[in-house]
XYZ file of C-alpha atoms in Angstrom:
670
model
C 42.406 -10.462 -0.180
C 45.253 -12.829 -0.987
C 47.062 -13.296 2.675
C 50.635 -13.649 2.914
C 51.248 -17.039 4.626
C 54.847 -16.333 5.936
C 56.431 -12.915 6.253
C 59.686 -14.592 4.741
C 58.264 -14.855 1.422
C 56.862 -11.358 1.267
C 59.170 -10.060 -1.660
C 58.639 -13.026 -3.796
C 54.908 -12.756 -3.009
C 54.581 -9.169 -4.301
C 56.695 -9.876 -7.510
C 54.463 -12.695 -8.329
C 51.080 -10.952 -7.662
C 51.537 -7.798 -8.919
C 48.685 -5.450 -8.411
C 45.924 -8.231 -9.198
C 44.795 -8.437 -5.588
C 42.812 -5.901 -3.766
C 40.866 -5.214 -6.907
C 38.508 -2.593 -5.406
C 41.348 -0.418 -4.210
C 43.221 -0.880 -7.451
C 40.083 0.323 -9.411
C 39.526 3.306 -7.240
C 43.264 4.362 -7.274
C 42.916 4.062 -11.080
C 39.965 6.273 -11.087
C 41.583 8.814 -9.058
C 44.739 8.858 -11.345
C 42.542 9.351 -14.113
C 40.257 12.139 -12.579
C 43.270 14.286 -11.301
C 41.522 17.573 -13.009
C 38.516 16.927 -10.537
C 40.775 17.317 -7.336
C 39.483 20.113 -5.081
C 36.850 20.951 -7.013
C 33.631 21.576 -4.614
C 30.116 21.305 -5.311
C 27.324 22.466 -3.031
C 26.188 18.964 -0.896
C 28.822 16.956 -2.762
C 32.037 15.657 -1.274
C 35.091 16.684 -3.165
C 38.131 14.718 -4.840
C 40.726 15.231 -2.211
C 44.027 15.715 -2.429
C 46.470 13.040 -0.401
C 46.833 13.948 3.384
C 43.495 16.184 3.112
C 39.982 15.562 4.316
C 37.150 17.847 4.672
C 35.919 19.505 7.803
C 33.077 22.128 8.557
C 34.444 24.919 9.480
C 32.825 28.137 11.549
C 35.369 30.873 11.482
C 37.553 32.634 8.595
C 40.713 34.947 10.242
C 42.038 37.305 7.802
C 45.727 38.173 8.593
C 48.238 40.506 6.522
C 51.547 39.204 5.017
C 53.193 40.208 8.332
C 50.734 38.054 10.360
C 48.719 40.835 11.954
C 45.057 40.173 12.524
C 42.819 42.242 9.841
C 39.128 40.606 10.082
C 37.373 37.585 11.343
C 33.854 36.621 10.047
C 31.454 33.465 10.398
C 31.157 31.307 7.025
C 27.697 31.048 5.660
C 26.192 27.329 5.320
C 27.534 26.957 1.633
C 31.046 28.018 2.795
C 31.767 25.901 5.544
C 32.761 22.525 4.064
C 36.508 23.308 3.779
C 39.449 21.123 2.627
C 42.106 20.891 5.117
C 45.554 19.112 5.606
C 45.558 16.002 7.857
C 47.636 13.289 9.075
C 46.673 9.550 9.189
C 46.210 10.188 13.106
C 44.106 13.092 12.712
C 41.869 12.059 10.125
C 40.705 9.215 12.530
C 40.876 10.635 15.415
C 38.029 10.264 17.862
C 38.853 11.159 21.674
C 42.480 11.433 21.520
C 44.402 14.385 21.526
C 45.539 14.874 17.953
C 45.786 17.932 16.193
C 45.391 18.438 12.447
C 48.285 20.119 10.794
C 46.559 23.859 10.366
C 42.828 24.350 10.442
C 41.390 23.059 13.554
C 39.017 23.695 16.378
C 39.810 26.593 19.158
C 40.973 23.947 21.721
C 44.125 23.115 19.716
C 44.941 26.439 17.602
C 44.380 28.873 20.249
C 47.309 29.361 22.729
C 45.017 31.499 25.034
C 42.328 28.806 25.047
C 43.241 27.942 29.082
C 43.239 31.836 29.610
C 39.578 32.066 28.358
C 38.536 29.086 30.494
C 38.433 26.200 28.285
C 36.736 23.288 29.802
C 38.816 20.569 28.066
C 42.511 20.043 27.848
C 44.705 22.231 25.598
C 45.984 20.995 22.462
C 48.020 24.019 21.633
C 51.445 22.259 22.565
C 50.917 19.390 20.235
C 49.428 21.719 17.509
C 52.290 24.240 17.853
C 54.983 21.368 17.555
C 53.501 19.826 14.578
C 53.182 23.254 12.560
C 56.421 24.287 13.835
C 57.921 21.100 12.104
C 56.518 21.995 8.796
C 57.378 25.660 8.737
C 61.091 24.612 9.399
C 61.087 21.773 6.906
C 62.727 22.377 3.623
C 58.947 22.261 2.229
C 57.360 25.259 4.330
C 55.103 27.476 2.731
C 55.240 31.394 3.770
C 51.856 31.779 4.119
C 51.543 28.937 6.778
C 54.576 30.515 8.237
C 52.471 33.794 8.638
C 49.842 31.906 10.396
C 52.455 30.172 12.740
C 53.785 33.653 13.394
C 50.241 34.868 14.232
C 49.308 32.025 16.388
C 52.430 32.269 18.359
C 51.130 35.802 19.789
C 48.669 33.931 21.776
C 45.869 36.172 20.870
C 43.499 34.238 18.568
C 40.606 34.123 21.007
C 41.105 37.809 22.291
C 40.966 38.943 18.749
C 37.652 36.952 17.897
C 36.168 38.235 21.294
C 36.944 41.839 19.849
C 35.607 40.932 16.575
C 32.377 40.138 18.156
C 32.788 36.469 16.772
C 32.760 34.986 20.426
C 31.239 36.056 23.393
C 32.462 35.958 26.943
C 30.591 35.912 30.473
C 31.048 38.335 33.199
C 34.167 36.286 34.210
C 35.836 36.741 31.230
C 35.395 33.270 29.945
C 33.981 31.475 27.111
C 30.620 30.075 28.301
C 29.778 26.454 26.676
C 25.923 27.526 26.734
C 24.226 30.721 25.778
C 21.973 31.933 28.897
C 20.433 34.751 27.728
C 17.335 35.696 25.627
C 16.731 33.262 22.644
C 16.304 36.301 20.233
C 19.703 38.033 21.403
C 21.570 34.486 20.791
C 25.075 35.191 19.100
C 25.275 34.364 15.628
C 28.264 31.741 16.297
C 25.848 29.141 17.908
C 23.801 29.084 14.512
C 27.050 27.649 12.752
C 27.412 24.883 15.276
C 25.755 21.720 15.725
C 25.960 21.787 19.386
C 25.704 24.820 21.828
C 29.754 24.957 22.796
C 31.289 27.970 20.815
C 34.743 26.731 22.131
C 34.051 23.583 19.379
C 34.403 26.074 16.593
C 36.895 25.569 13.451
C 39.134 28.068 12.237
C 40.643 28.560 8.891
C 42.908 31.524 7.466
C 43.409 33.738 4.863
C 46.704 35.601 4.357
C 47.245 38.675 2.250
C 43.712 38.271 0.704
C 44.584 34.197 -0.297
C 42.240 31.418 1.094
C 44.934 28.942 2.284
C 42.379 26.030 2.081
C 41.894 26.714 -1.571
C 45.586 27.456 -2.053
C 47.092 24.375 -4.122
C 50.565 25.541 -3.128
C 49.727 25.153 0.240
C 48.116 21.543 -0.458
C 51.322 20.697 -2.264
C 53.585 21.893 0.311
C 51.967 19.850 3.138
C 51.985 16.793 0.919
C 55.567 16.951 0.434
C 56.523 17.410 3.992
C 54.194 14.839 5.379
C 55.850 12.321 2.895
C 58.880 12.812 4.976
C 57.348 12.025 8.248
C 56.210 8.449 7.247
C 58.731 6.229 8.075
C 57.223 2.451 7.681
C 57.964 1.200 4.436
C 56.815 -2.015 3.176
C 55.474 -3.569 -0.008
C 51.836 -2.101 -1.292
C 49.519 -5.135 -1.428
C 47.661 -3.033 -4.562
C 50.745 -1.791 -6.476
C 53.376 -4.463 -5.557
C 56.007 -1.891 -4.921
C 57.812 -0.642 -1.656
C 56.724 2.632 -0.177
C 55.488 4.314 2.758
C 52.444 2.255 4.308
C 49.527 3.241 5.976
C 48.529 2.216 9.570
C 45.313 3.735 9.795
C 42.466 3.298 7.292
C 40.366 6.437 6.313
C 36.446 6.534 7.079
C 33.901 9.176 6.039
C 32.889 6.780 3.164
C 29.208 6.909 2.591
C 28.915 10.460 4.227
C 30.754 13.130 6.333
C 29.597 11.507 9.663
C 30.185 7.812 8.489
C 32.710 6.394 10.919
C 32.563 2.871 9.610
C 35.939 1.585 7.854
C 36.500 -0.704 5.094
C 39.957 -2.034 6.579
C 40.824 -2.135 10.253
C 43.391 -4.296 12.344
C 43.176 -2.314 15.605
C 42.249 -5.124 17.523
C 45.307 -7.035 18.321
C 43.964 -9.151 21.394
C 41.090 -11.243 19.679
C 41.125 -12.878 16.027
C 41.143 -10.169 13.562
C 44.417 -11.623 12.454
C 45.718 -13.464 15.189
C 46.326 -17.279 14.980
C 47.328 -16.725 11.540
C 49.740 -13.887 11.165
C 52.044 -12.457 13.999
C 51.071 -8.970 13.284
C 48.603 -7.065 11.167
C 51.186 -6.279 8.481
C 51.800 -9.897 7.394
C 48.098 -10.147 6.458
C 47.789 -6.929 4.691
C 49.669 -3.433 4.073
C 48.606 -0.928 1.730
C 51.062 2.144 0.424
C 49.699 5.637 2.227
C 49.584 7.176 -0.785
C 47.399 4.218 -2.343
C 44.935 4.108 0.214
C 44.562 8.107 0.470
C 43.672 8.035 -3.402
C 41.524 5.086 -3.207
C 39.523 6.195 -0.151
C 39.265 9.508 -1.633
C 37.986 8.337 -4.808
C 35.441 6.218 -3.503
C 33.978 8.812 -1.067
C 33.866 11.185 -4.326
C 32.263 8.460 -6.294
C 29.876 7.622 -3.504
C 28.821 11.277 -3.310
C 28.352 11.844 -6.841
C 26.664 9.120 -8.050
C 25.858 6.522 -5.114
C 22.551 5.644 -4.434
C 21.590 4.932 -0.605
C 18.954 2.595 0.885
C 19.418 2.953 4.586
C 23.008 1.858 5.104
C 23.283 0.269 2.268
C 24.972 1.981 -0.758
C 25.049 0.895 -4.328
C 27.787 2.332 -6.620
C 28.610 1.703 -10.419
C 31.448 3.771 -11.957
C 34.117 3.810 -14.496
C 37.705 4.289 -14.094
C 37.673 6.879 -16.532
C 34.950 9.081 -14.791
C 32.696 7.740 -17.812
C 28.837 8.177 -17.170
C 26.993 5.144 -16.053
C 23.109 4.601 -16.097
C 21.252 4.575 -12.793
C 20.985 0.394 -12.174
C 18.470 1.339 -9.250
C 16.033 3.234 -11.404
C 13.444 1.974 -13.890
C 13.119 2.767 -17.301
C 11.468 6.295 -17.124
C 14.406 7.159 -14.833
C 16.844 6.399 -17.346
C 14.866 7.923 -20.013
C 14.669 11.215 -17.905
C 18.395 11.464 -17.498
C 20.167 14.213 -19.329
C 22.480 12.754 -22.118
C 25.901 12.056 -20.892
C 27.128 13.554 -24.429
C 24.604 15.990 -25.459
C 26.971 17.932 -27.810
C 27.682 14.666 -30.203
C 26.345 14.207 -33.562
C 22.999 11.848 -33.076
C 22.635 10.172 -36.662
C 19.934 8.014 -35.176
C 17.914 10.538 -33.892
C 16.124 14.122 -34.669
C 16.895 17.283 -33.062
C 16.518 17.079 -29.087
C 12.985 17.706 -27.873
C 11.807 18.959 -24.657
C 12.322 16.549 -22.026
C 9.708 14.413 -19.773
C 7.034 14.542 -19.050
C 6.031 12.962 -22.384
C 2.567 12.130 -23.399
C 3.282 9.009 -25.384
C 5.120 5.819 -24.607
C 6.695 5.949 -27.808
C 8.467 9.299 -26.640
C 9.417 7.587 -23.453
C 11.222 4.847 -25.537
C 12.509 7.493 -27.688
C 14.215 8.873 -24.929
C 15.610 5.728 -23.108
C 17.119 4.564 -26.428
C 18.642 7.964 -26.615
C 20.186 7.713 -23.305
C 21.569 4.391 -23.762
C 23.265 5.459 -27.160
C 24.793 8.254 -25.273
C 26.304 5.859 -22.661
C 27.482 3.628 -25.505
C 29.668 6.691 -26.587
C 31.839 6.530 -23.465
C 31.312 2.929 -22.231
C 33.584 1.248 -24.929
C 34.961 -2.233 -24.903
C 38.206 -0.944 -23.439
C 36.284 0.933 -20.509
C 36.872 -0.740 -17.241
C 33.532 -0.502 -14.795
C 32.899 -1.705 -11.426
C 29.774 -2.368 -9.368
C 29.933 -2.280 -5.394
C 27.470 -2.674 -2.786
C 28.522 -1.252 0.786
C 26.664 -1.989 4.048
C 27.667 -1.904 7.656
C 26.388 -4.430 10.496
C 27.881 -2.344 12.860
C 28.667 1.672 13.156
C 32.332 0.884 12.988
C 32.717 -1.666 10.528
C 31.895 -1.389 6.736
C 31.571 -4.583 4.608
C 31.611 -4.862 0.580
C 28.691 -7.116 0.272
C 29.023 -7.226 -3.893
C 31.816 -6.471 -6.041
C 32.061 -7.040 -9.656
C 34.375 -5.867 -12.426
C 33.326 -5.573 -16.051
C 33.873 -4.217 -19.619
C 32.011 -0.719 -19.999
C 30.421 -2.194 -23.058
C 29.382 -5.708 -21.237
C 27.863 -3.537 -18.292
C 25.685 -1.389 -20.530
C 24.558 -4.348 -22.619
C 23.622 -6.220 -19.264
C 21.584 -2.933 -18.353
C 19.934 -2.810 -21.562
C 19.122 -6.399 -21.780
C 17.476 -6.240 -18.219
C 15.231 -2.942 -19.389
C 14.189 -5.171 -22.337
C 13.548 -8.679 -20.963
C 11.694 -7.276 -17.623
C 9.618 -4.880 -19.541
C 5.923 -4.444 -18.941
C 3.267 -1.754 -19.292
C 3.653 0.105 -16.209
C 0.912 2.491 -14.869
C 2.168 3.538 -11.483
C 4.651 6.265 -12.107
C 3.952 10.185 -11.915
C 6.230 13.120 -12.668
C 5.877 16.797 -12.289
C 4.891 18.980 -15.272
C 6.738 22.094 -16.022
C 4.855 25.120 -14.747
C 5.421 28.774 -14.587
C 7.869 29.922 -12.160
C 6.270 30.468 -8.668
C 3.393 28.139 -9.355
C 2.874 24.900 -7.584
C 3.871 21.797 -10.088
C 1.412 19.611 -11.290
C 1.516 15.847 -11.037
C 0.901 14.106 -13.819
C 0.317 10.113 -14.438
C 2.838 8.411 -17.025
C 2.370 5.119 -18.469
C 5.356 3.623 -19.923
C 6.688 0.051 -21.198
C 9.649 -0.569 -19.275
C 11.425 -2.408 -16.359
C 10.370 -1.474 -12.772
C 13.142 -0.094 -10.315
C 14.723 -2.797 -7.814
C 13.119 -0.763 -5.105
C 9.323 -1.494 -6.454
C 10.260 -4.779 -7.150
C 10.907 -5.325 -3.300
C 7.524 -3.672 -2.734
C 5.732 -5.817 -5.157
C 7.118 -8.965 -3.584
C 7.046 -7.990 0.153
C 4.305 -5.343 0.368
C 4.505 -1.279 0.216
C 5.609 -1.429 3.694
C 8.538 -3.640 3.361
C 11.162 -4.017 6.260
C 14.233 -1.650 5.479
C 16.697 -4.663 5.988
C 14.685 -6.973 3.771
C 14.177 -4.282 1.140
C 18.362 -3.967 1.318
C 18.734 -7.602 0.899
C 16.336 -7.933 -2.005
C 18.086 -5.113 -3.774
C 21.590 -6.896 -3.137
C 20.019 -9.918 -5.009
C 18.700 -7.982 -7.979
C 21.687 -6.054 -8.504
C 23.931 -8.874 -10.015
C 20.715 -9.713 -12.158
C 20.715 -6.144 -13.691
C 24.710 -5.609 -14.137
C 25.858 -8.980 -14.598
C 23.077 -10.756 -16.447
C 22.722 -13.517 -13.771
C 19.601 -15.544 -13.603
C 16.577 -14.043 -11.540
C 15.388 -15.461 -8.191
C 12.491 -17.435 -8.405
C 11.112 -16.891 -5.078
C 10.970 -13.272 -5.716
C 8.894 -13.615 -8.821
C 6.446 -16.037 -7.251
C 6.091 -13.869 -3.934
C 5.141 -11.052 -6.267
C 2.464 -13.075 -8.283
C 1.109 -14.255 -5.082
C 0.547 -10.725 -3.648
C -0.722 -9.902 -7.136
C -3.067 -13.101 -6.828
C -4.274 -12.384 -3.159
C -4.578 -8.514 -3.738
C -8.182 -8.367 -2.749
C -7.308 -6.409 0.223
C -4.985 -3.560 -1.361
C -6.166 -0.312 -2.482
C -6.537 -0.287 -6.301
C -3.430 1.725 -7.109
C -1.331 -0.814 -5.214
C -3.167 -3.949 -6.897
C -2.359 -2.499 -10.393
C 1.120 -1.652 -9.316
C 1.892 -5.153 -7.886
C 0.145 -6.833 -10.893
C 2.114 -4.788 -13.553
C 5.405 -5.507 -11.746
C 4.528 -9.179 -11.217
C 3.694 -9.795 -14.887
C 7.212 -7.800 -15.714
C 9.151 -10.474 -13.293
C 7.335 -13.501 -15.172
C 7.945 -12.088 -18.408
C 11.899 -11.530 -17.684
C 12.444 -14.752 -15.353
C 11.031 -16.910 -18.432
C 13.470 -14.860 -20.951
C 16.643 -14.602 -18.261
C 16.437 -18.359 -16.963
C 14.281 -20.584 -19.451
C 15.174 -18.551 -22.445
C 11.446 -18.420 -23.680
C 9.673 -15.014 -24.763
C 6.306 -14.129 -23.781
C 4.589 -11.010 -25.282
C 2.784 -8.154 -23.982
C -0.255 -8.723 -25.949
C -2.502 -11.805 -26.457
C -0.667 -14.437 -28.307
C -3.373 -17.142 -29.801
C -0.365 -19.869 -30.401
C 0.326 -20.310 -26.601
C -1.550 -23.339 -25.664
C -0.137 -23.390 -21.976
C -3.065 -24.257 -19.487
C -1.861 -21.489 -17.139
C -1.979 -19.002 -19.853
C -5.211 -19.947 -21.102
C -7.003 -20.048 -18.018
C -5.771 -16.547 -17.137
C -7.461 -15.538 -20.450
C -10.523 -16.719 -19.206
C -10.604 -15.180 -15.895
C -10.208 -11.899 -17.643
C -13.113 -12.831 -20.084
C -15.164 -13.367 -16.819
C -14.373 -10.311 -15.265
C -14.596 -8.024 -18.298
C -18.392 -9.387 -19.312
C -19.487 -8.805 -15.401
C -17.872 -5.418 -15.145
C -19.420 -3.992 -18.556
C -22.628 -5.552 -17.573
C -22.687 -3.459 -14.588
C -21.780 -0.615 -16.331
C -24.492 -0.922 -19.294
C -26.956 -1.849 -16.359
C -26.702 1.447 -14.574
C -24.243 0.498 -12.219
C -21.249 2.439 -13.758
C -20.478 4.297 -10.456
C -20.848 1.144 -8.712
C -17.590 0.348 -6.896
C -17.940 -3.094 -5.869
C -15.491 -5.810 -7.272
C -16.555 -8.350 -9.816
C -16.882 -12.147 -9.037
C -14.018 -12.639 -11.081
C -11.959 -10.249 -9.047
C -13.316 -11.524 -5.543
C -12.565 -15.080 -6.387
C -8.832 -14.614 -8.368
C -7.332 -16.308 -5.245
C -9.932 -19.403 -5.442
C -9.363 -19.335 -9.213
C -5.490 -19.875 -8.889
C -5.891 -22.731 -6.470
C -8.684 -24.447 -7.944
C -9.253 -23.445 -11.562
C -11.762 -25.918 -12.857
C -14.030 -25.308 -10.167
C -14.018 -21.665 -9.793
C -14.399 -21.507 -13.863
C -17.635 -23.164 -13.365
C -18.795 -21.256 -10.529
C -18.025 -17.710 -12.545
C -19.799 -19.226 -15.424
C -22.866 -19.824 -13.364
C -22.767 -16.420 -11.915
C -22.511 -14.914 -15.398
C -25.645 -16.341 -16.879
C -27.791 -13.818 -15.007
C -26.163 -10.978 -16.792
C -26.220 -12.367 -20.037
C -29.522 -13.149 -20.120
C -30.354 -9.657 -19.102
C -28.174 -8.100 -21.585
C -29.134 -10.451 -24.373
C -28.966 -8.622 -28.001
C -27.834 -5.551 -26.328
C -24.127 -5.720 -27.305
C -22.576 -8.135 -29.422
C -19.244 -7.405 -27.698
C -20.150 -9.164 -24.645
C -21.392 -12.163 -26.564
C -18.218 -12.371 -28.315
C -16.539 -12.338 -25.259
C -18.326 -14.984 -23.796
C -17.879 -17.077 -27.071
C -14.177 -16.519 -26.638
C -14.522 -17.662 -23.083
C -15.922 -21.088 -24.227
C -13.308 -21.368 -27.057
C -10.626 -20.899 -24.637
C -12.077 -23.673 -22.297
C -12.237 -25.922 -25.765
C -8.572 -25.395 -26.197
C -7.752 -26.406 -22.449
C -9.109 -29.580 -23.148
C -10.673 -31.910 -20.788
C -7.562 -33.496 -19.554
C -6.165 -29.948 -18.620
C -9.522 -28.835 -17.018
C -8.716 -29.863 -13.462
C -8.233 -28.137 -10.067
C -4.343 -28.406 -10.428
C -2.929 -25.192 -9.176
C -2.130 -22.445 -11.673
C 1.480 -21.518 -12.205
C 2.640 -18.058 -12.665
C 1.851 -17.908 -16.459
C -1.954 -17.091 -15.673
C -1.209 -14.072 -14.462
C 0.450 -13.246 -18.021
C -2.355 -14.597 -19.714
C -4.614 -12.550 -17.537
C -2.799 -9.349 -18.104
C -2.517 -9.714 -21.830
C -6.067 -10.468 -22.518
C -7.197 -7.346 -20.121
C -4.852 -5.037 -22.200
C -6.574 -6.123 -25.216
C -10.001 -5.862 -23.917
C -9.195 -2.109 -22.816
C -8.055 -1.445 -25.987
C -11.026 -2.555 -27.473
C -13.204 -0.527 -25.147
C -11.455 2.439 -25.863
C -12.036 1.895 -29.417
C -15.678 1.359 -29.167
C -16.181 4.598 -26.985
C -14.480 6.384 -29.744
C -16.643 5.315 -32.505
C -19.758 5.609 -30.398
C -18.599 9.356 -29.485
C -17.882 9.924 -33.035
C -21.627 8.758 -34.125
C -23.018 11.023 -31.439
C -21.358 13.936 -33.016
């Protein structure tokens, strides 16, 4: 935020500054303005894009009135009906324990004038609610249906009517008990709609003449126009650079409906939130009421729609035109599985759409990944404006923006694609559900694909499957700029993953393979991104690097012994080979360990002599690789990370040869 150093320069400051500051607010505001067609649309489990001066509330009871304000009916709302868009003031949207009523929909403590008569345990909010609703209904912007609600509530019979309708229950004293004392099976239905056991905490909404006021756009517009007249504090908006009614309280509920953390706060006027530099909070920052309402509403909507939560951390990527964007926290398979954002477009480069994953081949997954990227390219043009944001909270009441970056849409997509190209490896740890008949338990199928790992899996590869939640979040935070902005990859993360892959003898086999796959992907990506050097995913005979060659030697030693165990009748034996047990020692003291492995291979080679030419060839390859290293490099100098790539490349080649050999043998038997 660019602060105003002196209030006297206020006017000139904004003329010069325009709307360049507080850019996250500006981008959220633009997103709202570009998405007005989405306002008020409600989907199960999602936060809607809200009108100005409105919020959402879980409502328990709906009351039906006729056009003359007579009670007709009351009913309990089902779970999927309770989320309600309601009018609110700045104060009521931020209320905690104070007496601040919502303008129309509220709980019984506020809207029921007969609340004290039925033994309400808290202070009645009716006088404040009545005064506020009366002001709305006597203003030039009054709405006839709202006036009908006021007329009904002034009869002071709401709770009495709800008791008669068997919505609320009373005790022998004729008061509303806050707890049910009867049998569990006789519990009144109202209690099933509440998070607690106090029925007096129920919220009530209204229908008038068969019209749901919570969905009536004319009611919403009526309150917005009325409330604008109540905002008297005028100043320059930091975001838009024009004079307008300013906001004094910042909205919350950003990450979820129960989130009390705020992004902007200046309620501490005794310490050093702004004191020492400014006389009051407005000198530091002033934001227009309309601006902050629209920006925060857009942010809530985006977080609910496409934000990814990991604990208290939320990662959000969006386009200001509501364009579809790839999942930056997913791996290549996740993006390949995403529905095409423009399924109706003409795909010149692809054949007709086929059944989506699970796919049987790596080629199919690659095809679907490329198709998804092409779909995003149709929306994310050069003139598209996109933003990347990471939100986190150190305390329950304060929310921080840990990372924020604005990019052209085409640049964002190019960076994401480069990440999945540069950091790809053959990954063998993912599973997907296969389509099954309705009612049958889905089958889980392993999927092998070439692609980049997900940030969460990278954190696990570097620090273990049970990585601390905070460390996992910090790792994801470090990786997001690498994915979305093409920044250099942290070397320590790559080294940590390689070290765990090297010292994986105590891990389960699946975790060993997963860690090694991801470590190789990180090494390959690190060299591409940081050193502009590319390494293939198969053996490259032109590579003379000492570390790479030693890795290939380790693979030779492991494969020779493993095949010997199988051919000598120990196929079911699960014990590790000497090469696997000595991998850590090999990385630390490669020359001495190579000599030791060679010595341990001799008994197997002697027993298998002339039984299989393949093993003799692999031993000859091992000797040839030692020759390539040369005496000057055949030392105990610790191996670098490239040894793991050489090892993995050679093992993939061996596995392919073994599969081909088995296929030929089977064909000969037939």
